[in-house]
Amino acid sequence: MRLDEKSLSKKFEEDLGIPLAIAASGRSVDPRRLSPRERIRYRALEALPRRESWLKGRSALKRLLLRLGERDDTSEVRFPHPRFSLTHSGRYAVAIGTDSDRLGGIGIDLEVGRSPHPDSARFFLTPEERDWLNRQRESDRPAHLLRLWTVKESLFKADPGNDETGLPDYRMKDPGAWRGTAFVRHGREIEMHYASYPCGEGWISIAIYPRRDDHAGRK
Ligand SMILES: CC(C)(COP(=O)(O)OP(=O)(O)OC[C@H]1O[C@@H](n2cnc3c(N)ncnc32)[C@H](O)[C@@H]1OP(=O)(O)O)[C@@H](O)C(=O)NCCC(=O)NCCS
């Protein structure tokens, strides 16, 4: 799989209407390049299988931060974040960032080379989304399921209030749409936007959550 950062960020920019930068990395950052606070985290991950993918994630994030003219100490970035998000899948870690101040949150999810089990749909789709899925041709369902999974994960990551939500709390207006609107309830209904594209043997999705004072959601 080849990940073309420029063409992907252009497509997503057009779909979501905000400036975007994407940085992918297939390599771990050299631990000697870690800041003192990053090193503390790195040591805490010792012996965990996640350590290598965490280093790859720091490599993608550092590239992204430098590209946006920021300091590349990733320990200053806490997720969920209004301007940055990160995903790992297969050989890659992919970071996304925007210098827009119009957002409350942004989320990215990439999934390649694995597909959710069909029975897992009930854990992350709403009943209406499952009905839609069941009306699709059986042979098309695995690809739809994977796309829907990345959309839900990106919506979750973009939501600054995601400590109170799970994936079925995000309701897509049209589950068949590659780009569109979704809703989540935080007291009132908040309108979010997402876009997704096939990426190698998988899908990549990006979602955005509005800034607090821009909530266009309905009561
Ligand atoms: C946290 C979660 C979003 C990570 O997603 P994932 O597909 O497993 O892994 P990804 O590689 O795509 O993303 C991992 C990155 O997400 C970011 N992340 C972690 N928690 C996050 C959060 N609460 N909000 C936003 N981003 C988060 C981190 O940058 C992490 O990478 P890092 O550890 O190197 O910093 C996911 O595990 C999760 O909790 N999903 C929703 C929970 C849920 O409803 N589960 C039911 C499933 S049936």
mmCIF file of C-alpha atoms and ligand atoms in Angstrom:
data_model
loop_
_atom_site.group_PDB
_atom_site.id
_atom_site.type_symbol
_atom_site.label_atom_id
_atom_site.label_comp_id
_atom_site.label_asym_id
_atom_site.label_seq_id
_atom_site.Cartn_x
_atom_site.Cartn_y
_atom_site.Cartn_z
ATOM 1 C CA MET A 1 0.000 0.000 0.000
ATOM 2 C CA ARG A 2 1.262 3.482 -0.898
ATOM 3 C CA LEU A 3 -0.021 6.428 1.052
ATOM 4 C CA ASP A 4 0.031 9.654 -0.927
ATOM 5 C CA GLU A 5 -0.075 12.336 1.784
ATOM 6 C CA LYS A 6 -0.604 15.234 -0.622
ATOM 7 C CA SER A 7 -3.465 13.847 -2.655
ATOM 8 C CA LEU A 8 -5.180 12.450 0.455
ATOM 9 C CA SER A 9 -5.002 15.752 2.320
ATOM 10 C CA LYS A 10 -6.316 17.583 -0.767
ATOM 11 C CA LYS A 11 -9.323 15.233 -1.060
ATOM 12 C CA PHE A 12 -10.154 15.513 2.634
ATOM 13 C CA GLU A 13 -9.706 19.294 2.571
ATOM 14 C CA GLU A 14 -12.260 19.533 -0.223
ATOM 15 C CA ASP A 15 -14.698 17.252 1.582
ATOM 16 C CA LEU A 16 -14.405 18.808 5.026
ATOM 17 C CA GLY A 17 -13.704 22.439 4.095
ATOM 18 C CA ILE A 18 -10.707 22.955 6.392
ATOM 19 C CA PRO A 19 -6.939 23.129 5.749
ATOM 20 C CA LEU A 20 -5.283 19.797 6.529
ATOM 21 C CA ALA A 21 -1.830 18.260 6.690
ATOM 22 C CA ILE A 22 -1.210 14.520 6.743
ATOM 23 C CA ALA A 23 2.065 12.840 7.729
ATOM 24 C CA ALA A 24 2.514 9.081 7.433
ATOM 25 C CA SER A 25 5.435 7.119 8.781
ATOM 26 C CA GLY A 26 6.476 3.535 8.229
ATOM 27 C CA ARG A 27 9.474 3.879 10.557
ATOM 28 C CA SER A 28 9.915 4.219 14.286
ATOM 29 C CA VAL A 29 11.469 7.425 15.525
ATOM 30 C CA ASP A 30 15.000 6.976 16.867
ATOM 31 C CA PRO A 31 14.534 6.870 20.689
ATOM 32 C CA ARG A 32 17.488 9.289 20.992
ATOM 33 C CA ARG A 33 15.305 11.942 19.347
ATOM 34 C CA LEU A 34 12.673 11.725 22.098
ATOM 35 C CA SER A 35 12.187 14.675 24.447
ATOM 36 C CA PRO A 36 12.620 14.043 28.206
ATOM 37 C CA ARG A 37 8.839 13.728 28.692
ATOM 38 C CA GLU A 38 8.457 11.463 25.645
ATOM 39 C CA ARG A 39 11.221 9.286 27.079
ATOM 40 C CA ILE A 40 9.268 8.773 30.302
ATOM 41 C CA ARG A 41 6.328 7.437 28.266
ATOM 42 C CA TYR A 42 8.674 5.307 26.146
ATOM 43 C CA ARG A 43 10.144 3.693 29.259
ATOM 44 C CA ALA A 44 6.666 2.998 30.628
ATOM 45 C CA LEU A 45 5.881 1.016 27.462
ATOM 46 C CA GLU A 46 8.892 -1.274 27.913
ATOM 47 C CA ALA A 47 8.159 -4.913 27.009
ATOM 48 C CA LEU A 48 4.734 -4.013 25.632
ATOM 49 C CA PRO A 49 3.989 -4.943 22.002
ATOM 50 C CA ARG A 50 2.614 -1.396 21.550
ATOM 51 C CA ARG A 51 6.033 0.159 22.005
ATOM 52 C CA GLU A 52 7.113 -0.090 18.346
ATOM 53 C CA SER A 53 3.818 1.270 17.014
ATOM 54 C CA TRP A 54 3.962 4.074 19.615
ATOM 55 C CA LEU A 55 7.421 5.015 18.267
ATOM 56 C CA LYS A 56 6.050 4.961 14.718
ATOM 57 C CA GLY A 57 3.200 7.199 15.871
ATOM 58 C CA ARG A 58 5.702 9.684 17.384
ATOM 59 C CA SER A 59 7.587 9.677 14.074
ATOM 60 C CA ALA A 60 4.399 10.588 12.132
ATOM 61 C CA LEU A 61 3.361 13.180 14.733
ATOM 62 C CA LYS A 62 6.793 14.816 14.845
ATOM 63 C CA ARG A 63 6.831 15.161 11.050
ATOM 64 C CA LEU A 64 3.355 16.660 11.154
ATOM 65 C CA LEU A 65 4.175 19.152 13.926
ATOM 66 C CA LEU A 66 7.304 20.351 12.124
ATOM 67 C CA ARG A 67 5.345 20.713 8.888
ATOM 68 C CA LEU A 68 2.840 22.928 10.704
ATOM 69 C CA GLY A 69 5.665 25.031 12.156
ATOM 70 C CA GLU A 70 5.250 23.714 15.727
ATOM 71 C CA ARG A 71 7.679 22.305 18.293
ATOM 72 C CA ASP A 72 7.945 18.555 17.735
ATOM 73 C CA ASP A 73 7.595 17.489 21.387
ATOM 74 C CA THR A 74 4.585 15.168 21.057
ATOM 75 C CA SER A 75 4.174 14.908 24.842
ATOM 76 C CA GLU A 76 2.465 18.313 24.627
ATOM 77 C CA VAL A 77 -0.339 16.771 22.532
ATOM 78 C CA ARG A 78 -3.125 15.053 24.496
ATOM 79 C CA PHE A 79 -5.915 13.163 22.731
ATOM 80 C CA PRO A 80 -8.700 13.923 21.955
ATOM 81 C CA HIS A 81 -7.297 17.161 20.533
ATOM 82 C CA PRO A 82 -8.907 20.041 18.587
ATOM 83 C CA ARG A 83 -6.161 20.075 15.932
ATOM 84 C CA PHE A 84 -4.405 16.693 15.840
ATOM 85 C CA SER A 85 -5.202 12.997 15.591
ATOM 86 C CA LEU A 86 -3.249 9.791 15.065
ATOM 87 C CA THR A 87 -3.897 6.254 13.819
ATOM 88 C CA HIS A 88 -1.824 3.102 13.313
ATOM 89 C CA SER A 89 -2.533 0.257 10.930
ATOM 90 C CA GLY A 90 -0.414 -2.250 9.056
ATOM 91 C CA ARG A 91 2.989 -0.744 8.323
ATOM 92 C CA TYR A 92 1.924 2.838 8.909
ATOM 93 C CA ALA A 93 1.175 5.423 11.522
ATOM 94 C CA VAL A 94 -0.713 8.386 10.090
ATOM 95 C CA ALA A 95 -1.056 11.754 11.802
ATOM 96 C CA ILE A 96 -3.427 14.494 10.762
ATOM 97 C CA GLY A 97 -3.378 18.139 11.738
ATOM 98 C CA THR A 98 -5.044 21.406 10.922
ATOM 99 C CA ASP A 99 -4.251 25.013 11.728
ATOM 100 C CA SER A 100 -7.956 25.841 11.607
ATOM 101 C CA ASP A 101 -9.327 27.262 14.859
ATOM 102 C CA ARG A 102 -12.883 26.342 13.793
ATOM 103 C CA LEU A 103 -12.896 22.887 15.368
ATOM 104 C CA GLY A 104 -13.593 21.365 18.737
ATOM 105 C CA GLY A 105 -11.955 18.141 17.593
ATOM 106 C CA ILE A 106 -10.558 16.085 14.718
ATOM 107 C CA GLY A 107 -10.199 12.325 14.353
ATOM 108 C CA ILE A 108 -8.542 9.936 11.914
ATOM 109 C CA ASP A 109 -8.776 6.174 11.552
ATOM 110 C CA LEU A 110 -6.994 3.852 9.136
ATOM 111 C CA GLU A 111 -7.713 0.138 8.898
ATOM 112 C CA VAL A 112 -5.916 -2.114 6.447
ATOM 113 C CA GLY A 113 -5.602 -5.858 6.207
ATOM 114 C CA ARG A 114 -8.217 -6.693 8.836
ATOM 115 C CA SER A 115 -11.961 -6.579 8.943
ATOM 116 C CA PRO A 116 -14.383 -6.518 11.873
ATOM 117 C CA HIS A 117 -16.214 -9.800 12.476
ATOM 118 C CA PRO A 118 -19.775 -9.536 11.044
ATOM 119 C CA ASP A 119 -21.190 -10.262 14.521
ATOM 120 C CA SER A 120 -19.390 -7.199 15.901
ATOM 121 C CA ALA A 121 -21.737 -4.842 14.007
ATOM 122 C CA ARG A 122 -24.102 -4.713 16.978
ATOM 123 C CA PHE A 123 -21.309 -3.333 19.174
ATOM 124 C CA PHE A 124 -20.603 -0.294 17.010
ATOM 125 C CA LEU A 125 -23.565 0.363 14.695
ATOM 126 C CA THR A 126 -27.002 1.744 15.532
ATOM 127 C CA PRO A 127 -30.036 -0.468 14.734
ATOM 128 C CA GLU A 128 -30.764 1.730 11.652
ATOM 129 C CA GLU A 129 -27.171 1.392 10.417
ATOM 130 C CA ARG A 130 -27.384 -2.393 10.862
ATOM 131 C CA ASP A 131 -30.647 -2.490 8.905
ATOM 132 C CA TRP A 132 -28.955 -0.570 6.110
ATOM 133 C CA LEU A 133 -26.007 -2.982 6.141
ATOM 134 C CA ASN A 134 -28.273 -6.016 6.005
ATOM 135 C CA ARG A 135 -29.981 -4.632 2.908
ATOM 136 C CA GLN A 136 -26.653 -4.529 1.012
ATOM 137 C CA ARG A 137 -25.405 -7.368 -1.189
ATOM 138 C CA GLU A 138 -23.818 -10.000 1.032
ATOM 139 C CA SER A 139 -20.560 -9.916 -0.936
ATOM 140 C CA ASP A 140 -20.281 -6.129 -0.394
ATOM 141 C CA ARG A 141 -20.911 -6.214 3.349
ATOM 142 C CA PRO A 142 -17.330 -6.814 4.589
ATOM 143 C CA ALA A 143 -16.095 -3.669 2.758
ATOM 144 C CA HIS A 144 -19.040 -1.620 4.033
ATOM 145 C CA LEU A 145 -18.440 -2.899 7.557
ATOM 146 C CA LEU A 146 -14.792 -1.886 7.444
ATOM 147 C CA ARG A 147 -15.641 1.587 6.079
ATOM 148 C CA LEU A 148 -18.291 2.058 8.781
ATOM 149 C CA TRP A 149 -15.827 0.959 11.454
ATOM 150 C CA THR A 150 -13.262 3.587 10.376
ATOM 151 C CA VAL A 151 -15.969 6.265 10.239
ATOM 152 C CA LYS A 152 -17.154 5.421 13.755
ATOM 153 C CA GLU A 153 -13.617 5.364 15.144
ATOM 154 C CA SER A 154 -12.801 8.713 13.512
ATOM 155 C CA LEU A 155 -16.017 10.248 14.917
ATOM 156 C CA PHE A 156 -15.164 8.897 18.364
ATOM 157 C CA LYS A 157 -11.615 10.274 18.222
ATOM 158 C CA ALA A 158 -12.830 13.702 17.063
ATOM 159 C CA ASP A 159 -15.273 14.075 19.967
ATOM 160 C CA PRO A 160 -13.762 16.051 22.884
ATOM 161 C CA GLY A 161 -16.388 14.436 25.119
ATOM 162 C CA ASN A 162 -15.549 10.850 24.162
ATOM 163 C CA ASP A 163 -14.896 9.820 27.755
ATOM 164 C CA GLU A 164 -18.708 9.585 27.981
ATOM 165 C CA THR A 165 -19.490 7.852 24.670
ATOM 166 C CA GLY A 166 -19.125 4.586 22.786
ATOM 167 C CA LEU A 167 -19.165 3.949 19.050
ATOM 168 C CA PRO A 168 -22.945 3.283 18.765
ATOM 169 C CA ASP A 169 -23.582 6.794 20.156
ATOM 170 C CA TYR A 170 -22.510 8.259 16.794
ATOM 171 C CA ARG A 171 -25.406 8.100 14.332
ATOM 172 C CA MET A 172 -24.693 8.468 10.629
ATOM 173 C CA LYS A 173 -27.340 10.277 8.611
ATOM 174 C CA ASP A 174 -26.726 8.038 5.582
ATOM 175 C CA PRO A 175 -24.560 4.973 6.261
ATOM 176 C CA GLY A 176 -24.108 4.520 2.503
ATOM 177 C CA ALA A 177 -22.426 7.913 2.076
ATOM 178 C CA TRP A 178 -18.623 8.039 1.876
ATOM 179 C CA ARG A 179 -18.809 11.611 3.145
ATOM 180 C CA GLY A 180 -21.544 13.166 5.173
ATOM 181 C CA THR A 181 -23.049 14.038 8.514
ATOM 182 C CA ALA A 182 -23.274 12.210 11.813
ATOM 183 C CA PHE A 183 -24.799 13.131 15.152
ATOM 184 C CA VAL A 184 -23.865 12.594 18.772
ATOM 185 C CA ARG A 185 -25.771 13.675 21.834
ATOM 186 C CA HIS A 186 -24.022 15.660 24.572
ATOM 187 C CA GLY A 187 -27.063 17.142 26.297
ATOM 188 C CA ARG A 188 -28.077 18.392 22.866
ATOM 189 C CA GLU A 189 -27.497 16.820 19.473
ATOM 190 C CA ILE A 190 -24.179 17.848 17.911
ATOM 191 C CA GLU A 191 -23.672 17.694 14.149
ATOM 192 C CA MET A 192 -20.354 16.252 12.990
ATOM 193 C CA HIS A 193 -18.885 15.685 9.521
ATOM 194 C CA TYR A 194 -16.780 12.888 8.102
ATOM 195 C CA ALA A 195 -15.234 11.654 4.864
ATOM 196 C CA SER A 196 -13.722 8.286 3.942
ATOM 197 C CA TYR A 197 -11.658 6.830 1.104
ATOM 198 C CA PRO A 198 -10.456 3.367 0.147
ATOM 199 C CA CYS A 199 -6.792 3.010 1.040
ATOM 200 C CA GLY A 200 -4.963 -0.098 -0.192
ATOM 201 C CA GLU A 201 -6.913 -3.070 1.139
ATOM 202 C CA GLY A 202 -8.725 -0.894 3.626
ATOM 203 C CA TRP A 203 -10.237 2.473 4.433
ATOM 204 C CA ILE A 204 -9.172 5.781 5.898
ATOM 205 C CA SER A 205 -11.674 8.150 7.504
ATOM 206 C CA ILE A 206 -11.434 11.619 8.997
ATOM 207 C CA ALA A 207 -14.091 13.294 11.136
ATOM 208 C CA ILE A 208 -14.491 16.777 12.583
ATOM 209 C CA TYR A 209 -16.393 18.073 15.593
ATOM 210 C CA PRO A 210 -17.527 21.725 15.705
ATOM 211 C CA ARG A 211 -16.098 24.300 18.092
ATOM 212 C CA ARG A 212 -18.256 24.791 21.176
ATOM 213 C CA ASP A 213 -19.698 28.152 20.115
ATOM 214 C CA ASP A 214 -20.403 26.831 16.575
ATOM 215 C CA HIS A 215 -22.549 23.864 17.594
ATOM 216 C CA ALA A 216 -25.043 23.568 14.797
ATOM 217 C CA GLY A 217 -26.791 20.652 16.467
ATOM 218 C CA ARG A 218 -30.486 20.486 17.200
ATOM 219 C CA LYS A 219 -32.067 20.533 20.667
HETATM 220 C C1 LIG B 1 -8.847 4.635 21.661
HETATM 221 C C2 LIG B 1 -9.284 4.095 20.328
HETATM 222 C C3 LIG B 1 -10.095 5.152 19.587
HETATM 223 C C4 LIG B 1 -8.018 3.742 19.504
HETATM 224 O O1 LIG B 1 -8.338 3.313 18.200
HETATM 225 P P1 LIG B 1 -7.637 2.072 17.493
HETATM 226 O O2 LIG B 1 -8.321 1.849 16.177
HETATM 227 O O3 LIG B 1 -7.585 0.940 18.459
HETATM 228 O O4 LIG B 1 -6.149 2.486 17.259
HETATM 229 P P2 LIG B 1 -5.540 3.616 16.308
HETATM 230 O O5 LIG B 1 -4.149 3.200 16.025
HETATM 231 O O6 LIG B 1 -6.412 3.939 15.152
HETATM 232 O O7 LIG B 1 -5.512 4.903 17.261
HETATM 233 C C5 LIG B 1 -4.647 4.950 18.351
HETATM 234 C C6 LIG B 1 -4.370 6.397 18.675
HETATM 235 O O8 LIG B 1 -5.597 7.054 19.005
HETATM 236 C C7 LIG B 1 -5.289 8.128 19.876
HETATM 237 N N1 LIG B 1 -6.233 8.069 20.977
HETATM 238 C C8 LIG B 1 -6.201 7.263 22.068
HETATM 239 N N2 LIG B 1 -7.260 7.517 22.849
HETATM 240 C C9 LIG B 1 -7.966 8.493 22.240
HETATM 241 C C10 LIG B 1 -9.144 9.204 22.575
HETATM 242 N N3 LIG B 1 -9.840 8.937 23.692
HETATM 243 N N4 LIG B 1 -9.590 10.154 21.730
HETATM 244 C C11 LIG B 1 -8.913 10.454 20.606
HETATM 245 N N5 LIG B 1 -7.779 9.826 20.231
HETATM 246 C C12 LIG B 1 -7.321 8.854 21.051
HETATM 247 C C13 LIG B 1 -3.837 7.956 20.329
HETATM 248 O O9 LIG B 1 -3.056 8.862 19.595
HETATM 249 C C14 LIG B 1 -3.492 6.553 19.895
HETATM 250 O O10 LIG B 1 -2.169 6.384 19.476
HETATM 251 P P3 LIG B 1 -0.931 6.419 20.529
HETATM 252 O O11 LIG B 1 -1.285 5.495 21.635
HETATM 253 O O12 LIG B 1 0.266 6.009 19.742
HETATM 254 O O13 LIG B 1 -0.847 7.867 20.987
HETATM 255 C C15 LIG B 1 -10.145 2.803 20.469
HETATM 256 O O14 LIG B 1 -9.396 1.796 21.080
HETATM 257 C C16 LIG B 1 -11.445 3.021 21.238
HETATM 258 O O15 LIG B 1 -11.462 3.160 22.428
HETATM 259 N N6 LIG B 1 -12.574 3.016 20.496
HETATM 260 C C17 LIG B 1 -13.902 3.353 20.962
HETATM 261 C C18 LIG B 1 -14.395 2.591 22.155
HETATM 262 C C19 LIG B 1 -15.606 1.738 21.880
HETATM 263 O O16 LIG B 1 -16.727 2.177 21.786
HETATM 264 N N7 LIG B 1 -15.354 0.461 21.722
HETATM 265 C C20 LIG B 1 -16.395 -0.487 21.415
HETATM 266 C C21 LIG B 1 -15.893 -1.236 20.240
HETATM 267 S S1 LIG B 1 -16.920 -2.551 19.734
#
